[in-house]
CSV table of C-alpha atoms in Angstrom, one decimal:
chain,number,residue,atom,x,y,z
V,1,MET,CA,81.3,-14.2,20.1
V,2,SER,CA,84.0,-14.6,17.5
V,3,SER,CA,81.7,-13.2,14.8
V,4,LEU,CA,81.1,-10.1,17.0
V,5,PHE,CA,84.9,-9.4,17.2
V,6,ILE,CA,85.4,-10.1,13.5
V,7,THR,CA,82.6,-7.7,12.6
V,8,SER,CA,84.2,-5.1,14.9
V,9,ALA,CA,87.6,-5.6,13.3
V,10,ILE,CA,86.1,-5.3,9.7
V,11,ARG,CA,84.3,-2.1,10.8
V,12,ASP,CA,87.7,-0.7,11.9
V,13,LEU,CA,89.3,-1.6,8.6
V,14,ILE,CA,86.6,-0.5,6.2
V,15,PRO,CA,84.4,2.0,8.1
V,16,THR,CA,82.9,3.5,4.9
V,17,HIS,CA,81.4,0.2,3.7
V,18,PRO,CA,77.8,-0.3,4.7
V,19,GLU,CA,76.7,-3.2,7.0
V,20,PRO,CA,75.9,-6.0,7.1
V,21,TYR,CA,79.0,-7.5,5.6
V,22,PRO,CA,78.9,-10.4,3.2
V,23,GLY,CA,78.6,-13.8,4.9
V,24,GLU,CA,81.5,-15.3,2.8
V,25,LEU,CA,83.8,-12.5,4.0
V,26,VAL,CA,82.9,-13.1,7.7
V,27,ASN,CA,83.2,-16.9,7.4
V,28,PHE,CA,86.6,-16.8,5.7
V,29,ALA,CA,87.8,-14.3,8.4
V,30,HIS,CA,86.7,-16.7,11.1
V,31,SER,CA,88.4,-19.7,9.4
V,32,LEU,CA,91.6,-17.8,8.9
V,33,TYR,CA,91.6,-16.7,12.6
V,34,THR,CA,91.1,-20.3,13.7
V,35,ALA,CA,93.9,-21.6,11.5
V,36,SER,CA,96.3,-18.8,12.5
V,37,LYS,CA,96.0,-19.8,16.1
V,38,MET,CA,97.8,-23.1,15.2
V,39,ASN,CA,100.2,-21.8,12.6
V,40,VAL,CA,101.1,-18.2,13.5
V,41,PRO,CA,102.1,-17.8,17.1
V,42,LEU,CA,102.1,-14.2,18.4
V,43,SER,CA,103.6,-12.5,21.4
V,44,GLY,CA,101.4,-11.0,24.1
V,45,SER,CA,101.6,-7.5,22.7
V,46,ASP,CA,100.8,-8.7,19.2
V,47,GLU,CA,97.9,-11.1,20.2
V,48,ILE,CA,95.4,-8.2,20.4
V,49,ALA,CA,95.8,-7.6,16.7
V,50,ARG,CA,95.1,-11.2,15.5
V,51,TYR,CA,91.5,-10.4,14.5
V,52,HIS,CA,92.6,-7.3,12.6
V,53,LEU,CA,95.3,-9.3,10.8
V,54,ALA,CA,92.9,-12.0,9.7
V,55,CYS,CA,90.3,-9.6,8.6
V,56,TYR,CA,92.8,-7.4,6.7
V,57,THR,CA,94.0,-10.4,4.8
V,58,VAL,CA,90.4,-11.5,3.9
V,59,VAL,CA,89.4,-8.0,2.9
V,60,GLU,CA,92.3,-7.7,0.5
V,61,TYR,CA,91.4,-11.2,-0.9
V,62,PHE,CA,87.8,-10.3,-1.6
V,63,LYS,CA,88.4,-6.7,-2.5
V,64,ASP,CA,87.6,-7.1,-6.2
V,65,SER,CA,84.8,-9.6,-5.7
V,66,TYR,CA,82.7,-7.4,-3.4
V,67,SER,CA,84.0,-3.9,-4.5
V,68,LEU,CA,85.5,-3.2,-1.1
V,69,PRO,CA,87.4,0.0,-0.3
V,70,ASP,CA,91.0,0.1,0.7
V,71,PRO,CA,91.4,-0.9,4.4
V,72,PHE,CA,92.5,1.7,6.9
V,73,LEU,CA,95.3,1.2,9.5
V,74,THR,CA,94.3,4.0,11.8
V,75,LYS,CA,92.5,1.8,14.4
V,76,ILE,CA,94.9,-1.1,14.4
V,77,PRO,CA,96.0,-1.7,18.1
V,78,ILE,CA,99.7,-2.2,17.2
V,79,PRO,CA,102.1,0.0,15.1
V,80,SER,CA,101.6,-0.1,11.4
V,81,LYS,CA,105.2,-1.2,10.8
V,82,ARG,CA,104.8,-4.2,13.1
V,83,PHE,CA,101.4,-4.9,11.5
V,84,ASN,CA,102.9,-5.1,8.0
V,85,GLN,CA,105.6,-7.5,9.3
V,86,LEU,CA,103.1,-9.9,10.7
V,87,LEU,CA,100.8,-9.7,7.7
V,88,PHE,CA,103.0,-11.9,5.6
V,89,ALA,CA,102.4,-15.0,7.8
V,90,PHE,CA,98.6,-14.5,7.6
V,91,LYS,CA,98.8,-14.2,3.8
V,92,THR,CA,100.8,-17.4,3.6
V,93,THR,CA,98.2,-19.2,5.7
V,94,MET,CA,95.4,-17.8,3.5
V,95,THR,CA,97.2,-19.0,0.4
V,96,THR,CA,97.5,-22.5,1.8
V,97,ILE,CA,93.8,-22.6,2.5
V,98,THR,CA,92.6,-21.3,-0.9
V,99,GLN,CA,95.2,-22.6,-3.4
V,100,ASN,CA,93.9,-26.2,-3.6
V,101,THR,CA,90.2,-25.3,-3.1
V,102,PRO,CA,88.4,-26.0,-6.4
V,103,LYS,CA,86.0,-23.3,-7.5
V,104,ALA,CA,82.5,-24.3,-8.6
V,105,LYS,CA,81.9,-23.6,-12.3
V,106,ARG,CA,79.2,-21.1,-12.9
V,107,ILE,CA,76.2,-22.8,-14.7
V,108,VAL,CA,74.5,-20.6,-17.2
V,109,ASP,CA,70.8,-21.0,-17.0
V,110,VAL,CA,69.9,-21.3,-20.6
V,111,GLN,CA,66.4,-20.0,-21.1
V,112,LEU,CA,64.4,-22.7,-22.7
V,113,GLN,CA,61.2,-22.2,-24.6
V,114,THR,CA,58.2,-22.3,-22.4
V,115,PRO,CA,54.6,-23.2,-23.3
V,116,SER,CA,53.8,-19.4,-23.5
V,117,THR,CA,56.3,-18.9,-26.3
V,118,THR,CA,55.5,-22.2,-28.0
V,119,PRO,CA,51.8,-22.6,-28.0
V,120,PHE,CA,52.0,-25.9,-30.0
V,121,SER,CA,54.4,-27.7,-27.6
V,122,SER,CA,53.3,-31.0,-26.3
V,123,LYS,CA,53.3,-32.5,-22.8
V,124,SER,CA,56.3,-34.6,-23.6
V,125,THR,CA,58.3,-31.5,-24.4
V,126,GLU,CA,57.3,-29.8,-21.1
V,127,SER,CA,58.4,-32.9,-19.1
V,128,TYR,CA,61.7,-33.0,-21.0
V,129,ILE,CA,62.4,-29.3,-20.1
V,130,ASP,CA,61.6,-30.0,-16.4
V,131,LYS,CA,64.0,-33.0,-16.4
V,132,ILE,CA,66.8,-30.8,-17.8
V,133,ARG,CA,66.3,-28.1,-15.2
V,134,GLN,CA,66.2,-30.6,-12.3
V,135,SER,CA,69.4,-32.3,-13.5
V,136,LYS,CA,71.1,-28.9,-13.7
V,137,LEU,CA,70.0,-27.9,-10.2
V,138,LYS,CA,71.2,-31.3,-8.8
V,139,GLN,CA,74.5,-30.9,-10.6
V,140,GLN,CA,74.9,-27.4,-9.1
V,141,ASP,CA,74.1,-28.6,-5.6
V,142,LEU,CA,76.7,-31.5,-5.9
V,143,GLN,CA,79.4,-29.1,-7.1
V,144,GLN,CA,78.7,-26.7,-4.2
V,145,GLN,CA,78.8,-29.6,-1.7
V,146,GLN,CA,82.2,-30.7,-3.1
V,147,VAL,CA,83.6,-27.1,-2.8
V,148,ASN,CA,82.4,-26.9,0.9
V,149,ARG,CA,83.8,-30.3,1.6
V,150,SER,CA,87.2,-29.6,0.1
V,151,LEU,CA,87.4,-26.2,2.0
V,152,THR,CA,86.6,-28.0,5.3
V,153,ASN,CA,89.4,-30.6,4.5
V,154,GLN,CA,91.9,-27.8,3.8
V,155,LEU,CA,91.1,-26.1,7.1
V,156,LEU,CA,91.5,-29.4,9.0
V,157,GLU,CA,94.9,-30.1,7.3
V,158,VAL,CA,96.1,-26.6,8.1
V,159,ALA,CA,95.0,-26.9,11.7
V,160,ALA,CA,96.7,-30.3,12.0
V,161,THR,CA,100.1,-29.1,10.7
V,162,PRO,CA,102.6,-28.1,13.4
V,163,PRO,CA,103.2,-24.3,13.7
V,164,SER,CA,106.1,-22.9,11.8
V,165,THR,CA,108.8,-20.9,13.5
V,166,PRO,CA,108.4,-17.2,12.6
V,167,GLN,CA,111.5,-15.5,11.3
V,168,LYS,CA,112.8,-12.6,13.3
V,169,ALA,CA,112.6,-9.3,11.6
V,170,PRO,CA,115.8,-7.2,11.4
V,171,ARG,CA,116.0,-4.9,14.3
V,172,SER,CA,116.0,-1.2,13.5
V,173,LYS,CA,118.5,1.1,15.1
V,174,ARG,CA,117.0,2.9,18.1
V,175,THR,CA,117.6,6.6,18.4
V,176,GLN,CA,119.1,7.6,21.7
V,177,LEU,CA,116.5,9.5,23.7
V,178,SER,CA,117.3,12.5,25.8
V,179,PRO,CA,117.4,12.2,29.6
V,180,SER,CA,114.2,14.3,29.9
V,181,LYS,CA,112.2,11.7,27.9
V,182,LEU,CA,113.6,8.9,30.1
V,183,SER,CA,112.7,10.7,33.3
V,184,PRO,CA,110.6,8.4,35.6
V,185,TYR,CA,108.6,11.3,36.9
V,186,LYS,CA,106.8,12.0,33.7
V,187,ALA,CA,103.4,10.3,33.7
V,188,ARG,CA,102.7,7.7,31.0
V,189,ALA,CA,99.7,8.1,28.7
V,190,LYS,CA,96.8,5.8,29.4
V,191,LEU,CA,96.1,3.2,26.8
V,192,VAL,CA,92.6,3.5,25.3
V,193,ILE,CA,90.7,0.2,25.9
V,194,THR,CA,89.4,-1.3,22.7
V,195,THR,CA,87.7,-4.7,22.1
V,196,PRO,CA,91.0,-6.6,21.3
V,197,ILE,CA,92.7,-5.1,24.3
V,198,LEU,CA,89.8,-6.1,26.6
V,199,VAL,CA,89.8,-9.7,25.2
V,200,SER,CA,93.6,-9.9,25.7
V,201,PHE,CA,93.4,-8.7,29.3
V,202,CYS,CA,90.7,-11.3,30.1
V,203,ASN,CA,92.8,-14.0,28.4
V,204,LYS,CA,95.7,-13.3,30.8
V,205,PHE,CA,93.5,-14.4,33.7
V,206,TYR,CA,92.0,-17.4,31.8
V,207,ILE,CA,88.5,-15.9,31.8
V,208,PRO,CA,86.1,-18.2,29.8
V,209,GLU,CA,84.8,-17.0,26.5
V,210,HIS,CA,81.2,-16.6,27.6
V,211,ILE,CA,82.2,-14.6,30.7
V,212,THR,CA,84.4,-12.4,28.5
V,213,MET,CA,81.3,-11.7,26.4
V,214,HIS,CA,79.4,-10.5,29.5
V,215,ILE,CA,82.4,-8.4,30.6
V,216,LEU,CA,82.4,-6.7,27.2
V,217,GLN,CA,78.7,-5.9,27.3
V,218,THR,CA,78.9,-4.7,31.0
V,219,PHE,CA,82.0,-2.5,30.2
V,220,LYS,CA,80.1,-0.8,27.3
V,221,LEU,CA,77.1,-0.2,29.6
V,222,TYR,CA,79.1,1.3,32.6
V,223,LYS,CA,82.0,3.0,30.8
V,224,HIS,CA,80.1,6.3,30.9
V,225,VAL,CA,79.3,5.9,34.6
V,226,VAL,CA,82.8,4.9,35.9
V,227,PRO,CA,85.3,7.7,35.2
V,228,ASN,CA,88.3,5.4,34.7
V,229,GLY,CA,87.9,2.7,32.1
V,230,TRP,CA,90.9,0.7,33.4
V,231,GLY,CA,89.4,0.8,36.9
V,232,LEU,CA,86.1,-0.6,35.5
V,233,LEU,CA,87.9,-3.3,33.6
V,234,VAL,CA,90.1,-4.3,36.6
V,235,GLY,CA,87.0,-4.5,38.7
V,236,LEU,CA,85.1,-6.7,36.2
V,237,VAL,CA,88.0,-9.1,35.7
V,238,GLY,CA,88.7,-9.2,39.5
V,239,ILE,CA,85.1,-10.1,40.5
V,240,SER,CA,84.8,-12.6,37.7
V,241,TYR,CA,88.0,-14.4,38.6
V,242,MET,CA,87.0,-14.5,42.3
V,243,LYS,CA,83.5,-15.8,41.4
V,244,LEU,CA,84.9,-18.5,39.1
V,245,ASN,CA,87.6,-19.7,41.6
V,246,LYS,CA,85.6,-19.2,44.8
V,247,GLN,CA,86.5,-22.6,46.3
V,248,ARG,CA,90.2,-22.3,45.4
V,249,ILE,CA,90.4,-18.8,47.0
V,250,SER,CA,88.7,-20.0,50.2
V,251,LYS,CA,91.2,-22.9,50.5
V,252,LYS,CA,94.5,-21.2,49.6
V,253,LEU,CA,95.8,-18.3,51.7
V,254,ASN,CA,96.9,-15.0,50.2
V,255,LEU,CA,95.6,-16.0,46.8
V,256,LYS,CA,93.3,-13.0,46.7
V,257,THR,CA,96.2,-10.7,47.6
V,258,LYS,CA,98.3,-12.1,44.8
V,259,LEU,CA,95.4,-11.7,42.4
V,260,PHE,CA,95.2,-8.0,43.3
V,261,LYS,CA,98.9,-7.5,42.8
V,262,LEU,CA,98.8,-9.2,39.4
V,263,LEU,CA,95.8,-7.0,38.4
V,264,HIS,CA,97.8,-3.9,39.5
V,265,VAL,CA,100.9,-5.0,37.5
V,266,THR,CA,99.1,-5.9,34.3
V,267,GLN,CA,96.7,-2.9,34.1
V,268,GLN,CA,97.9,0.0,31.9
V,269,GLY,CA,95.8,2.8,33.3
V,270,GLY,CA,98.3,4.2,35.9
V,271,LEU,CA,96.3,3.0,38.9
V,272,SER,CA,97.8,2.4,42.3
V,273,TYR,CA,97.4,-0.8,44.3
V,274,ASP,CA,94.9,0.8,46.6
V,275,GLU,CA,92.9,2.2,43.7
V,276,CYS,CA,92.7,-1.2,42.1
V,277,LYS,CA,91.2,-2.6,45.3
V,278,GLN,CA,88.8,0.2,45.6
V,279,TYR,CA,87.5,-0.2,42.0
V,280,ILE,CA,87.1,-3.9,42.6
V,281,ARG,CA,84.9,-3.2,45.6
V,282,GLU,CA,82.8,-0.5,43.8
V,283,VAL,CA,82.3,-2.7,40.7
V,284,THR,CA,81.3,-5.7,42.9
V,285,ARG,CA,78.7,-3.5,44.6
V,286,MET,CA,77.3,-2.4,41.1
V,287,ILE,CA,77.0,-5.8,39.4
V,288,CYS,CA,76.6,-8.2,42.3
V,289,THR,CA,72.9,-8.5,41.5
V,290,GLN,CA,73.3,-9.4,37.8
V,291,LYS,CA,72.4,-12.9,36.7
V,292,TRP,CA,75.6,-13.6,34.8
V,293,ILE,CA,77.9,-12.9,37.7
V,294,LYS,CA,75.8,-14.9,40.1
V,295,GLU,CA,75.8,-18.0,37.8
V,296,ALA,CA,79.4,-17.5,36.6
V,297,LYS,CA,81.3,-20.8,36.4
V,298,HIS,CA,83.7,-22.7,34.1
V,299,ASP,CA,82.4,-24.8,31.3
V,300,PHE,CA,85.2,-27.3,31.8
V,301,ASP,CA,87.9,-28.2,34.3
V,302,THR,CA,90.6,-25.5,34.4
V,303,ASP,CA,93.1,-26.8,36.9
V,304,THR,CA,96.0,-26.6,34.5
V,305,GLU,CA,95.1,-23.1,33.5
V,306,THR,CA,94.7,-22.0,37.2
V,307,GLU,CA,98.2,-23.5,37.9
V,308,SER,CA,99.7,-21.6,35.1
V,309,LEU,CA,98.0,-18.4,36.4
V,310,MET,CA,99.4,-19.1,39.9
V,311,LYS,CA,102.9,-19.3,38.3
V,312,GLY,CA,102.4,-15.9,36.7
V,313,ILE,CA,101.2,-14.5,40.1
V,314,ALA,CA,104.3,-15.9,41.8
V,315,ALA,CA,106.5,-14.4,39.1
V,316,SER,CA,104.9,-11.0,39.4
V,317,ASP,CA,105.1,-11.2,43.2
V,318,SER,CA,108.9,-11.8,43.1
V,319,VAL,CA,109.3,-8.9,40.7
V,320,MET,CA,107.3,-6.5,43.0
V,321,SER,CA,109.3,-7.6,46.1
V,322,SER,CA,112.6,-6.7,44.4
V,323,LEU,CA,111.5,-3.1,43.4
V,324,GLY,CA,113.3,-0.4,45.4
V,325,SER,CA,115.5,-2.9,47.3
V,326,PHE,CA,119.1,-3.4,46.2
V,327,LEU,CA,119.8,-6.1,48.8
V,328,ASP,CA,116.9,-8.4,47.9
V,329,SER,CA,117.6,-12.1,47.3
V,330,SER,CA,116.5,-11.8,43.7
V,331,VAL,CA,119.4,-9.4,42.8
V,332,LEU,CA,122.2,-10.9,45.0
V,333,TYR,CA,125.2,-12.3,43.2
V,334,VAL,CA,125.9,-15.8,44.4
V,335,THR,CA,128.4,-18.3,43.0
V,336,MET,CA,130.0,-21.5,44.1
V,337,LYS,CA,133.2,-21.2,42.0
V,338,ASP,CA,135.1,-19.4,44.9
V,339,SER,CA,134.3,-22.0,47.6
V,340,PRO,CA,137.5,-24.1,47.0
V,341,LYS,CA,139.6,-20.9,47.1
V,342,VAL,CA,138.0,-19.8,50.4
V,343,GLN,CA,138.6,-23.2,51.9
V,344,LYS,CA,142.2,-23.2,50.8
V,345,TRP,CA,142.7,-19.7,52.2
V,346,VAL,CA,141.2,-20.8,55.6
V,347,LYS,CA,143.6,-23.8,55.7
V,348,SER,CA,146.6,-21.5,54.9
V,349,ILE,CA,145.6,-19.2,57.8
V,350,ARG,CA,145.4,-22.2,60.2
V,351,ARG,CA,148.9,-23.4,59.2
V,352,THR,CA,150.6,-20.0,59.5
V,353,THR,CA,149.0,-19.1,62.9
V,354,PRO,CA,151.1,-20.5,65.8
V,355,SER,CA,149.2,-22.6,68.2
V,356,THR,CA,150.1,-21.3,71.7
V,357,PRO,CA,148.9,-23.5,74.6
V,358,VAL,CA,146.6,-21.8,77.0
V,359,ARG,CA,148.2,-21.8,80.5
V,360,SER,CA,146.2,-21.7,83.7
V,361,PRO,CA,147.1,-18.7,86.0
V,362,ALA,CA,149.6,-19.4,88.8
V,363,PRO,CA,148.1,-19.6,92.3
V,364,ALA,CA,148.6,-16.4,94.2
V,365,THR,CA,151.0,-16.6,97.2
V,366,ILE,CA,150.0,-15.3,100.5
């Protein structure tokens, strides 16, 4: 599936170049993407551009070798200014991969005289020519194997090194917006769903890679049927998560409700909570008979991943409970520094207040 995303990213960068793309270009982009996961950590909003960053670096590197056009930045899922800031770390990783990789020397195939040009050549001469050609071919194969072996070692070394801490870019001064632009009643523009955004949304719920591939294919198939793309994506991710964690949902109470709340918080299509639930029901009805959703399961144990997802659900639940309430426990100011002062004040009140004995009423006289 990675090659599919890499090809899509290269198509966004150089749309005028004909396909299929060179195999060396795709392989280097895949290697750089794998190495950058260990050495270049990205935030959640920048993670969707990792494929484009790796492909942009490789396209610039092989631009002269394959006569590639200048890459475009119009379809990058993040702002171009932020993209250029992150590009330096990928170029550094690409340099560490390629600087120590020996390049195979090009062997010029010297055209030797053949029996057709030398009619008086003997059998010994022909055997000698064959031996020279075979030795050159063997030498070329050995050099190519050494180049591939050294490149593999470089990638393993880069993957084994600890990730470097990225330097913070200087913050630009923000222009003060007018109150009309900060108005909460103005509707936000819906984010167009691209392949990197879809993959990033699935990764937030720890959907396996093979299930993400089916979600992508199903999304492309039904995006013209369902009017809202985010509703379709929320439904696909919701039914996939419930199918993958069917036993856990049946054992733990309110887990499905927390999942719906987290889907509502993370989606960027402006859907309400009830609309998210409705899209999940409709998408379940549409794809419940497909083979991939019936046989959906994890390839390996994901208890740790599910626990981390539950922490995220709990965090989002606490945030949702505090919205619109100024007396919620999450926004109360609590401190223990004033406790001794309060106790001292109570003791002073007890000392200053005179203790008057309580007298029983006198018996009435008849």
